[in-house]
XYZ file of N, CA, C and O in Angstrom:
808
model
N 128.151 49.827 123.399
C 128.062 50.464 124.728
C 127.668 49.432 125.726
O 127.545 48.749 126.948
N 125.815 48.945 125.436
C 125.119 47.932 125.936
C 126.245 46.517 126.206
O 126.105 45.937 127.444
N 126.928 45.604 125.207
C 127.224 44.403 125.306
C 128.454 44.703 126.198
O 129.033 44.099 126.977
N 129.290 45.610 126.292
C 130.661 46.039 127.453
C 129.839 45.819 128.206
O 130.667 44.918 129.893
N 128.395 46.441 128.336
C 127.831 46.272 130.894
C 127.671 44.536 130.988
O 127.488 44.499 131.858
N 126.913 44.503 129.451
C 126.525 42.711 130.032
C 127.196 42.116 130.553
O 127.533 40.949 130.696
N 128.339 42.429 129.220
C 129.703 40.887 129.378
C 129.980 41.283 130.475
O 130.635 40.374 131.327
N 130.527 42.315 131.428
C 131.294 42.823 132.913
C 130.402 41.502 134.080
O 130.379 41.585 135.013
N 128.844 42.665 133.485
C 127.835 41.894 134.502
C 128.381 40.344 134.534
O 127.680 39.437 135.794
N 127.868 39.197 133.579
C 128.263 38.532 133.371
C 129.424 37.355 134.140
O 129.517 36.677 134.503
N 130.343 37.786 133.857
C 131.999 38.034 134.384
C 131.961 38.083 135.994
O 132.136 36.979 136.804
N 131.129 39.643 136.629
C 130.695 39.261 137.831
C 129.637 37.848 138.646
O 130.159 37.692 139.326
N 129.075 37.900 137.238
C 128.010 36.405 137.914
C 128.753 35.141 138.343
O 128.129 34.834 139.032
N 129.673 34.894 136.852
C 130.392 33.806 137.118
C 131.594 33.758 138.241
O 131.880 32.584 137.792
N 131.740 34.994 138.333
C 133.059 34.813 139.869
C 133.079 33.215 140.745
O 131.871 32.923 141.574
N 134.136 32.918 140.689
C 134.020 32.000 141.999
C 133.642 32.515 143.355
O 133.719 33.365 143.717
N 132.871 31.894 144.424
C 132.736 31.856 145.949
C 133.865 32.239 146.514
O 133.841 32.936 146.855
N 135.377 31.789 146.238
C 136.027 31.640 146.839
C 137.081 33.093 146.247
O 138.208 33.644 146.354
N 136.395 34.272 145.534
C 137.070 34.720 144.586
C 137.309 35.996 146.166
O 136.225 36.612 147.065
N 138.277 36.598 146.516
C 138.614 37.577 147.566
C 138.570 38.913 147.115
O 138.628 39.930 146.048
N 137.474 39.656 148.101
C 137.257 41.049 147.934
C 138.069 41.312 148.777
O 137.938 41.722 149.925
N 138.716 43.118 148.507
C 138.878 43.985 149.400
C 139.121 45.272 148.940
O 138.728 45.433 147.653
N 139.058 46.948 149.646
C 138.915 47.712 149.123
C 139.446 48.788 149.703
O 140.275 48.132 150.460
N 139.588 50.021 149.428
C 140.056 50.773 149.814
C 140.568 52.339 149.618
O 139.979 52.637 147.755
N 140.759 53.307 149.702
C 141.074 54.240 149.206
C 141.748 54.708 148.303
O 142.383 53.787 148.243
N 141.869 55.974 147.180
C 142.191 55.833 146.386
C 142.430 57.595 145.779
O 141.363 58.034 145.857
N 143.414 57.752 144.547
C 143.874 59.089 145.092
C 144.773 58.364 143.937
O 145.594 58.237 143.882
N 144.249 59.567 143.337
C 145.329 59.941 141.447
C 145.396 61.206 141.156
O 145.235 62.499 141.462
N 146.254 61.347 140.427
C 146.835 62.814 139.394
C 146.608 62.645 137.706
O 146.989 61.525 137.664
N 145.664 63.467 137.156
C 145.476 63.546 135.535
C 146.019 64.414 135.061
O 145.929 65.775 135.892
N 146.083 64.607 134.135
C 146.634 65.135 132.807
C 145.800 65.009 131.388
O 145.938 64.062 131.551
N 145.194 66.385 131.619
C 144.163 65.869 130.860
C 144.164 66.846 129.597
O 144.213 67.804 129.254
N 142.759 66.265 128.549
C 142.969 66.931 127.001
C 141.678 66.865 126.481
O 141.327 66.039 126.766
N 140.817 67.954 125.593
C 139.554 67.897 124.824
C 140.175 67.382 122.984
O 141.274 68.462 122.797
N 139.201 66.700 122.811
C 140.051 66.152 121.553
C 138.675 67.038 120.372
O 137.757 65.896 120.425
N 139.075 67.825 120.033
C 137.845 68.374 119.294
C 137.683 67.426 117.752
O 138.325 66.781 117.014
N 135.999 67.594 117.465
C 136.154 67.214 116.111
C 137.161 67.542 115.021
O 137.018 67.163 113.806
N 136.694 69.093 115.268
C 137.243 69.402 114.372
C 138.027 70.677 114.757
O 138.557 70.672 115.476
N 139.831 70.606 113.927
C 140.729 71.093 114.512
C 140.858 73.016 114.249
O 141.308 73.609 113.050
N 139.459 73.076 114.856
C 139.247 74.614 114.969
C 140.346 75.541 116.311
O 140.449 76.669 115.556
N 139.623 75.313 117.186
C 140.532 76.357 118.414
C 141.876 75.803 119.346
O 142.144 74.103 119.361
N 142.905 76.193 119.369
C 143.710 75.540 120.143
C 143.530 74.948 121.842
O 142.973 75.878 122.351
N 143.911 73.786 121.801
C 143.627 73.351 123.282
C 144.718 73.108 123.976
O 145.229 71.621 123.294
N 144.658 72.848 125.120
C 146.117 72.574 125.842
C 145.493 72.237 126.897
O 144.586 72.524 127.903
N 146.030 70.817 127.299
C 146.224 70.369 128.507
C 146.588 70.939 129.994
O 147.133 71.689 130.209
N 145.877 69.898 130.851
C 145.619 70.875 132.239
C 145.855 69.461 133.165
O 145.595 68.297 132.753
N 146.501 69.756 134.171
C 146.682 68.622 135.922
C 145.126 68.845 136.119
O 145.001 69.816 136.796
N 144.940 67.721 136.921
C 143.805 67.841 137.557
C 143.888 66.412 138.785
O 145.133 65.938 138.504
N 142.645 65.641 139.354
C 142.865 64.420 140.241
C 141.705 64.361 140.379
O 140.710 64.901 140.050
N 141.206 63.110 140.800
C 140.915 62.070 141.438
C 140.647 61.923 142.915
O 142.339 61.284 143.158
N 139.812 61.859 143.600
C 139.543 60.934 144.805
C 138.308 59.907 144.854
O 137.338 60.593 144.527
N 138.318 58.953 145.335
C 137.590 58.120 146.049
C 138.341 56.455 146.841
O 138.611 56.588 146.910
N 137.180 55.866 146.323
C 136.602 54.523 147.043
C 137.516 53.603 145.560
O 136.839 53.085 144.486
N 137.717 52.253 146.314
C 138.337 51.132 144.621
C 138.240 49.631 145.102
O 138.610 49.802 146.931
N 137.488 49.250 144.212
C 137.676 47.153 145.517
C 138.052 46.910 144.155
O 137.881 47.132 143.046
N 138.534 45.649 144.903
C 139.348 44.474 143.704
C 138.795 42.961 143.762
O 138.413 42.959 145.382
N 138.394 42.821 143.190
C 137.457 41.464 143.266
C 139.044 39.881 142.644
O 138.539 40.061 140.977
N 139.353 39.572 142.942
C 140.174 38.513 142.177
C 140.201 37.100 142.424
O 139.847 37.494 143.795
N 140.665 36.092 141.885
C 140.116 34.717 141.945
C 141.341 34.210 142.031
O 142.489 34.427 141.539
N 141.276 33.690 143.536
C 142.845 33.326 143.933
C 143.315 31.930 143.204
O 143.340 31.304 142.198
N 144.842 32.039 142.998
C 145.156 31.135 141.866
C 145.454 31.823 141.001
O 146.671 31.029 140.471
N 145.026 32.003 140.331
C 145.100 32.182 138.709
C 145.183 33.691 137.759
O 145.689 34.589 136.853
N 145.355 34.825 139.109
C 145.733 36.129 138.677
C 144.459 37.029 138.438
O 144.466 38.189 138.079
N 143.123 36.249 138.125
C 142.394 37.690 137.373
C 140.917 37.430 137.636
O 141.116 36.934 139.106
N 140.631 38.921 137.789
C 139.461 39.584 138.487
C 139.372 40.595 137.809
O 139.428 41.525 136.551
N 138.230 41.826 138.446
C 137.507 43.240 138.149
C 138.199 43.916 139.329
O 137.977 43.399 140.780
N 138.563 45.323 138.921
C 138.256 46.260 139.282
C 137.023 47.225 139.788
O 136.740 47.442 138.076
N 136.380 47.592 140.056
C 135.598 48.732 140.898
C 135.454 49.549 141.747
O 136.741 49.617 142.313
N 135.471 51.420 140.761
C 135.378 52.532 141.921
C 134.816 53.394 141.177
O 133.316 53.213 141.268
N 134.615 54.208 143.292
C 133.225 55.494 142.332
C 134.654 56.562 143.237
O 135.048 56.235 144.391
N 134.397 57.547 142.420
C 135.332 58.895 143.151
C 134.899 59.814 142.014
O 134.502 59.574 140.997
N 135.257 61.238 142.741
C 134.819 62.426 142.245
C 136.613 62.509 141.167
O 137.214 62.472 141.529
N 136.400 63.320 140.376
C 137.115 63.848 139.250
C 137.152 65.378 138.719
O 135.535 64.998 138.192
N 137.784 65.314 138.624
C 138.049 67.466 138.550
C 139.321 67.399 137.087
O 140.478 66.883 137.529
N 138.571 67.720 136.236
C 139.703 67.538 134.918
C 139.133 68.571 133.812
O 138.008 69.007 133.826
N 140.225 69.082 133.063
C 139.691 69.795 132.080
C 140.662 70.252 131.253
O 141.811 69.235 130.634
N 140.690 71.833 130.551
C 141.827 72.149 129.218
C 142.521 73.092 128.818
O 140.222 73.800 129.900
N 142.397 73.964 128.346
C 142.254 75.138 128.112
C 142.501 75.722 126.642
O 143.184 74.744 126.078
N 141.608 76.407 126.721
C 140.507 76.547 125.276
C 140.552 77.867 124.548
O 140.484 78.932 125.774
N 141.550 77.925 124.057
C 141.687 79.545 123.235
C 140.387 79.821 122.336
O 140.747 79.748 121.424
N 138.699 79.987 122.846
C 137.892 80.389 122.259
C 138.099 81.397 121.316
O 137.539 82.353 121.064
N 138.791 82.653 122.023
C 139.489 84.118 122.021
C 139.713 83.890 119.983
O 139.874 85.062 119.420
N 140.429 82.897 119.348
C 140.907 82.867 118.388
C 140.071 82.729 117.039
O 140.171 83.228 115.960
N 138.497 82.552 117.661
C 137.316 82.631 116.752
C 136.105 84.163 116.930
O 136.240 83.584 118.326
N 135.640 85.046 115.561
C 134.928 86.022 116.371
C 134.180 85.194 116.641
O 133.938 85.908 117.347
N 133.090 84.039 116.150
C 132.708 83.630 116.902
C 131.823 83.624 118.004
O 131.211 83.725 118.899
N 133.629 83.138 119.430
C 133.428 83.505 120.721
C 133.991 84.407 120.889
O 133.786 85.315 122.316
N 134.975 85.567 119.786
C 135.895 86.565 120.761
C 135.001 87.866 121.000
O 135.206 88.370 121.556
N 133.511 87.671 120.021
C 132.667 89.057 119.777
C 131.608 88.735 121.217
O 131.384 89.756 122.344
N 131.582 87.143 121.864
C 131.123 87.513 123.590
C 132.294 87.586 124.844
O 132.214 87.423 125.748
N 133.460 88.014 124.310
C 134.276 88.462 125.582
C 135.274 87.367 125.724
O 135.494 87.650 127.140
N 134.583 86.232 124.953
C 135.560 84.898 125.198
C 137.206 85.172 125.111
O 137.215 85.266 123.851
N 138.086 84.423 125.611
C 139.547 84.206 125.023
C 140.142 82.964 125.265
O 139.547 81.844 125.003
N 141.101 83.206 125.977
C 142.149 82.090 126.342
C 141.690 81.370 128.121
O 141.363 81.724 128.653
N 140.896 80.731 127.813
C 140.024 80.415 128.977
C 140.113 78.089 129.248
O 141.248 77.359 128.726
N 140.275 78.453 130.755
C 140.332 76.982 131.042
C 138.683 76.828 131.453
O 137.793 77.331 132.371
N 138.728 75.634 131.098
C 137.228 74.208 130.930
C 137.971 73.247 131.804
O 138.951 72.451 131.666
N 137.022 73.941 133.439
C 137.423 72.582 134.219
C 135.429 71.850 134.544
O 135.118 72.383 134.088
N 135.765 70.227 134.524
C 134.462 69.725 134.756
C 135.112 68.660 135.846
O 135.579 68.343 136.759
N 133.566 68.889 136.916
C 132.919 68.437 137.958
C 132.353 66.705 138.087
O 131.632 66.917 137.475
N 133.085 65.977 137.491
C 132.332 64.664 137.723
C 132.405 62.932 138.627
O 133.847 63.400 139.137
N 131.154 62.101 138.571
C 131.695 61.355 139.018
C 131.903 59.691 138.584
O 130.951 59.974 137.200
N 132.784 59.355 138.593
C 132.828 58.310 137.662
C 133.116 56.899 138.675
O 133.368 56.877 139.844
N 133.229 56.231 137.474
C 132.218 54.169 137.724
C 133.263 53.996 137.371
O 132.974 53.411 135.819
N 134.220 53.645 137.073
C 135.731 52.819 136.095
C 135.110 51.193 136.778
O 135.107 50.782 137.464
N 135.470 50.573 135.781
C 135.023 48.862 135.545
C 136.230 48.616 134.840
O 136.463 48.377 134.008
N 137.152 47.655 135.741
C 138.632 47.063 134.724
C 138.409 45.802 135.152
O 138.539 44.802 136.114
N 138.591 44.607 133.887
C 138.417 43.448 133.606
C 140.093 43.565 134.241
O 141.318 44.130 133.610
N 141.465 42.342 135.183
C 142.910 43.221 135.594
C 143.185 41.823 135.796
O 142.723 40.534 136.330
N 144.540 41.184 135.760
C 145.518 40.080 135.586
C 146.889 40.739 136.750
O 147.041 41.484 136.152
N 147.047 39.978 137.656
C 148.361 40.236 138.708
C 148.903 38.760 138.434
O 148.464 38.147 138.593
N 150.252 39.312 138.525
C 151.173 37.806 138.773
C 151.543 37.378 139.900
O 151.522 38.809 140.892
N 150.500 36.936 140.608
C 150.555 36.263 141.501
C 151.441 34.644 141.916
O 151.397 34.521 143.476
N 151.858 34.093 141.032
C 152.907 32.769 140.938
C 154.736 33.322 140.644
O 155.128 32.665 139.814
N 154.907 34.201 141.779
C 156.130 34.606 141.696
C 157.568 34.278 142.492
O 158.435 34.685 142.664
N 157.429 32.604 143.104
C 158.191 32.450 143.800
C 158.067 33.309 145.428
O 159.353 33.114 145.621
N 156.644 33.542 145.844
C 157.384 34.548 147.098
C 157.984 35.988 146.945
O 157.249 36.654 147.593
N 158.077 36.147 145.391
C 158.335 37.967 145.479
C 157.089 38.579 145.333
O 156.931 39.826 145.810
N 155.664 37.593 145.091
C 154.238 38.634 144.696
C 153.648 39.000 146.474
O 153.401 39.615 146.586
N 154.362 39.022 147.747
C 154.520 39.309 148.338
C 154.938 40.306 148.979
O 154.803 41.103 149.956
N 155.932 40.927 148.120
C 156.399 42.204 148.098
C 155.976 43.255 147.014
O 156.314 44.175 147.163
N 155.955 42.740 145.611
C 155.766 43.302 144.800
C 154.950 42.390 143.968
O 155.721 41.179 143.745
N 153.916 43.145 143.218
C 152.721 41.897 141.990
C 152.774 42.397 141.072
O 151.743 43.298 141.212
N 153.073 42.608 139.863
C 152.635 43.538 138.663
C 151.177 43.313 138.251
O 150.770 42.234 138.359
N 150.452 44.261 137.411
C 149.553 44.047 137.464
C 149.387 44.297 136.012
O 149.579 45.695 136.019
N 148.140 44.670 135.411
C 147.517 44.763 133.926
C 146.074 44.993 134.047
O 145.612 44.496 134.403
N 145.298 46.137 133.801
C 144.062 46.484 133.598
C 143.470 46.910 132.330
O 144.567 47.963 132.060
N 141.852 46.956 132.602
C 142.163 47.579 131.292
C 140.430 47.922 131.360
O 139.414 46.130 131.783
N 139.277 48.480 130.843
C 137.813 48.828 130.782
C 137.613 49.825 131.203
O 138.203 51.122 130.577
N 135.931 49.900 131.033
C 134.989 51.796 130.958
C 135.102 52.441 132.016
O 135.144 51.504 132.876
N 135.217 53.433 131.751
C 134.819 54.253 132.731
C 134.030 55.346 131.975
O 133.628 55.255 130.582
N 132.531 55.076 133.420
C 131.505 56.131 133.196
C 131.160 56.708 134.328
O 131.281 57.165 134.918
N 131.380 58.397 133.381
C 131.070 59.021 133.614
C 130.225 59.966 133.934
O 129.231 60.429 133.188
N 129.809 61.260 135.416
C 128.934 62.105 135.261
C 128.750 63.522 135.589
O 129.884 62.753 137.040
N 128.548 64.558 134.733
C 129.542 65.655 135.003
C 128.275 66.104 136.502
O 126.745 66.269 135.894
N 128.735 66.794 137.282
C 127.696 66.901 138.472
C 127.966 68.080 138.632
O 127.411 69.769 138.774
N 128.976 69.070 137.735
C 129.332 70.739 138.184
C 130.634 71.471 137.145
O 131.429 70.116 136.088
N 130.333 72.549 136.590
C 132.198 73.243 135.929
C 131.716 74.236 135.883
O 131.709 75.054 136.726
N 133.527 75.050 135.930
C 133.466 76.084 136.014
C 132.109 77.201 134.941
O 131.949 76.317 133.828
N 131.954 78.445 135.174
C 130.985 78.725 133.412
C 131.992 79.459 132.786
O 132.378 80.116 132.982
N 131.631 78.500 131.439
C 132.130 79.098 130.467
C 131.194 78.987 129.352
O 130.773 77.907 129.334
N 130.629 80.273 128.803
C 129.197 80.164 128.139
C 129.056 79.766 127.092
O 128.224 79.405 126.851
N 130.217 79.384 126.459
C 130.243 79.183 125.137
C 130.035 77.540 125.390
O 129.862 76.847 123.673
N 129.887 77.112 126.374
C 130.028 75.225 126.228
C 128.827 74.165 126.690
O 128.562 75.492 127.034
N 128.307 73.656 126.875
C 127.398 73.053 127.274
C 127.888 71.399 127.513
O 128.467 70.788 126.588
N 127.314 70.437 128.674
C 127.305 69.413 129.157
C 126.477 68.655 129.071
O 126.056 68.484 129.050
N 126.952 67.240 128.337
C 125.502 65.954 128.467
C 125.403 65.664 130.157
O 126.633 65.856 131.051
N 125.006 64.931 130.217
C 124.821 64.180 131.764
C 126.025 63.634 131.639
O 126.366 63.266 132.998
N 126.281 63.092 130.927
C 127.408 61.658 131.454
C 128.515 61.253 129.894
O 127.796 62.131 128.961
N 129.491 60.434 130.375
C 130.109 59.903 128.743
C 130.859 58.729 128.932
O 130.564 58.350 130.333
N 131.257 58.326 128.428
C 132.093 57.121 128.229
C 133.923 56.912 127.819
O 133.559 57.670 126.889
N 134.403 56.611 128.675
C 135.795 57.039 128.249
C 135.839 55.217 128.654
O 135.038 53.730 128.938
N 137.330 54.715 127.642
C 138.394 53.340 127.962
C 139.210 53.555 128.255
O 140.198 54.962 127.864
N 139.812 52.737 129.716
C 140.932 53.159 130.190
C 142.156 51.757 130.060
O 140.874 50.318 129.893
N 143.404 52.260 130.386
C 143.958 51.037 129.999
C 145.096 50.823 131.146
O 145.631 52.224 130.820
N 146.161 50.220 131.788
C 147.391 50.768 132.019
C 148.014 49.857 132.704
O 147.433 48.275 132.418
N 149.029 50.116 133.566
C 149.512 49.005 134.083
C 150.516 49.525 135.689
O 150.060 50.448 135.784
N 150.567 48.511 136.557
C 151.153 49.275 137.660
C 151.608 47.690 138.918
O 151.795 46.251 137.608
N 152.345 48.215 140.107
C 152.276 47.007 140.374
C 151.889 47.426 142.134
O 151.721 48.175 142.235
N 151.495 45.558 142.861
C 151.219 45.649 144.386
C 152.647 45.318 145.154
O 153.157 44.833 144.681
N 152.435 46.395 146.373
C 153.569 46.722 147.008
C 152.992 46.168 148.200
O 152.256 46.683 148.915
N 153.716 44.586 148.683
C 153.380 44.381 150.488
C 152.076 43.839 150.671
O 151.217 44.638 151.746
N 151.378 44.094 149.667
C 150.138 43.072 149.391
C 148.654 44.452 149.160
O 147.441 43.782 149.419
N 149.248 45.434 150.110
C 148.011 46.398 150.248
C 148.535 48.301 149.157
O 147.998 48.332 148.841
N 149.552 48.457 149.125
C 149.467 49.489 148.475
C 149.498 48.966 146.835
O 150.884 48.569 146.414
N 148.874 50.047 145.689
C 148.918 49.286 144.917
C 149.305 51.140 143.642
O 148.669 51.670 144.158
N 149.870 50.880 142.775
C 150.611 52.134 141.955
C 150.680 51.711 140.843
O 151.220 50.740 140.645
N 149.600 52.468 140.502
C 149.679 52.062 138.610
C 149.529 53.786 137.510
O 149.251 54.780 138.570
N 149.316 53.270 136.628
C 149.719 54.137 135.350
C 148.733 53.849 134.436
O 148.928 52.599 134.028
N 148.065 54.659 133.245
C 146.856 54.466 132.369
C 146.701 55.605 131.648
O 147.293 56.310 132.098
N 145.841 54.935 130.846
C 145.493 56.542 129.501
C 144.469 56.351 129.728
O 143.341 54.439 129.199
N 143.608 56.733 129.279
C 141.722 56.794 129.251
C 141.336 57.889 128.114
O 142.352 58.670 128.243
N 140.912 57.401 126.989
C 140.408 58.480 125.901
C 138.564 58.209 125.812
O 138.233 57.121 125.724
N 137.861 59.214 125.362
C 136.502 59.117 125.318
C 136.186 58.231 124.202
O 136.844 59.019 123.579
N 134.928 57.991 124.452
C 134.635 57.199 123.305
C 133.160 57.785 122.982
O 132.764 57.580 122.035
N 132.599 58.747 124.109
C 131.384 59.166 123.234
C 131.688 61.334 123.640
O 133.034 60.908 124.631
N 131.567 61.843 123.820
C 131.682 63.451 123.274
C 131.820 63.450 125.042
O 130.412 63.348 125.417
N 131.492 64.860 125.555
C 131.859 65.355 126.817
C 131.642 66.520 127.201
O 130.532 67.256 127.773
N 132.493 67.811 126.019
C 131.619 68.742 125.875
C 131.201 69.334 124.570
O 131.744 68.339 123.661
N 130.460 69.726 124.339
C 130.059 71.008 122.960
C 130.176 72.300 122.981
O 129.438 72.583 124.305
N 130.139 72.986 121.631
C 129.614 74.575 121.948
C 128.121 74.596 121.847
O 127.249 73.546 120.952
N 127.872 75.770 121.979
C 126.208 76.084 121.861
C 126.024 76.910 120.321
O 125.636 76.099 119.707
N 126.811 77.532 119.825
C 126.918 78.365 119.004
C 127.190 77.392 117.764
O 126.400 77.757 116.419
N 128.274 76.380 117.746
C 128.410 75.903 116.115
C 127.716 74.355 116.756
O 128.073 73.646 117.441
N 126.573 73.890 116.027
C 126.340 72.937 115.956
C 127.188 71.573 115.771
O 128.295 71.685 114.927
N 127.348 70.267 116.420
C 127.793 69.516 115.987
C 129.460 69.916 116.275
O 130.123 69.296 115.756
N 129.656 70.539 116.735
C 131.330 70.661 117.505
C 131.264 70.803 118.781
O 131.058 70.994 119.988
N 132.244 68.944 118.967
C 132.094 68.178 120.372
C 133.545 68.449 120.776
O 134.774 67.775 119.607
N 133.863 67.753 121.914
C 135.015 67.636 122.585
C 135.391 65.986 123.273
O 134.484 65.796 124.110
N 135.298 64.877 123.125
C 135.930 64.410 124.501
C 136.908 64.274 125.035
O 138.475 64.715 124.648
N 137.027 64.247 126.689
C 138.777 63.582 127.269
C 139.992 62.531 126.781
O 139.104 61.144 126.303
N 140.323 63.143 127.217
C 141.597 62.361 126.943
C 142.866 62.553 127.487
O 142.981 62.751 127.638
N 143.880 61.217 128.372
C 144.931 62.060 128.771
C 145.439 60.762 130.300
O 144.757 59.432 129.737
N 146.719 60.911 130.596
C 146.710 60.317 131.461
C 146.665 60.298 132.928
O 145.993 61.615 133.580
N 145.961 59.348 133.985
C 146.427 59.306 135.290
C 147.520 58.686 136.022
O 147.906 57.674 135.954
N 148.168 58.977 136.842
C 148.872 57.965 138.112
C 148.070 58.084 139.440
O 147.629 59.153 139.701
N 147.855 56.654 139.111
C 146.831 56.321 140.714
C 147.833 55.912 142.101
O 148.519 54.601 142.087
N 147.498 55.437 143.285
C 148.485 55.672 144.577
C 146.702 55.329 144.866
O 145.860 55.729 145.421
N 147.096 53.520 144.914
C 145.250 52.645 146.512
C 145.773 51.960 147.303
O 147.286 52.037 147.480
N 145.319 52.270 148.681
C 145.261 51.458 149.836
C 144.627 50.563 149.518
O 143.247 50.896 149.909
N 144.783 49.014 149.775
C 143.576 47.935 149.968
C 143.884 47.546 151.141
O 144.715 46.939 151.641
N 142.793 47.046 151.727
C 142.556 46.781 153.394
C 143.122 45.425 152.806
O 142.277 44.428 151.779
């Protein structure tokens, strides 16, 4: 992960002075789930949302750039702890597990900007990169504990409309665990899911 961070910082440092920076608000809907190390309990996806700001730094003419963001994220899953006696004795059943996180996504981006003038109406783009998450809260589920942070990888496709509105959809998957159970050692889960994003760049 250190290599990823250093590579992204290096890219930011070598971007030319002509690179164009824009920013604006972003709102997203997500469909998430937790994937455990062992399939011991049933887990079903839940819908959540993100809200925050996004910045775009693009190199004019060639279409390459970097997306940066800072956003609040609510995501989770429905976990049936009652399937196993180890949690059923504590009165736990089919529980909604929600996490409140602050996320910093950093993505490399390519936008098609040479479309014979069509790019002023619609410009397709693709992006990929890491998402650094910091857990700031959760609902009260005594069966689990949360680390202070986790890392995921995201990728997706989208389009920019009229040079300001960006609509995109992507998939993300955790590369480190985000929750783990207290009673069973090393029984942890990573997040995965889809998101649909709406951004307005000034």
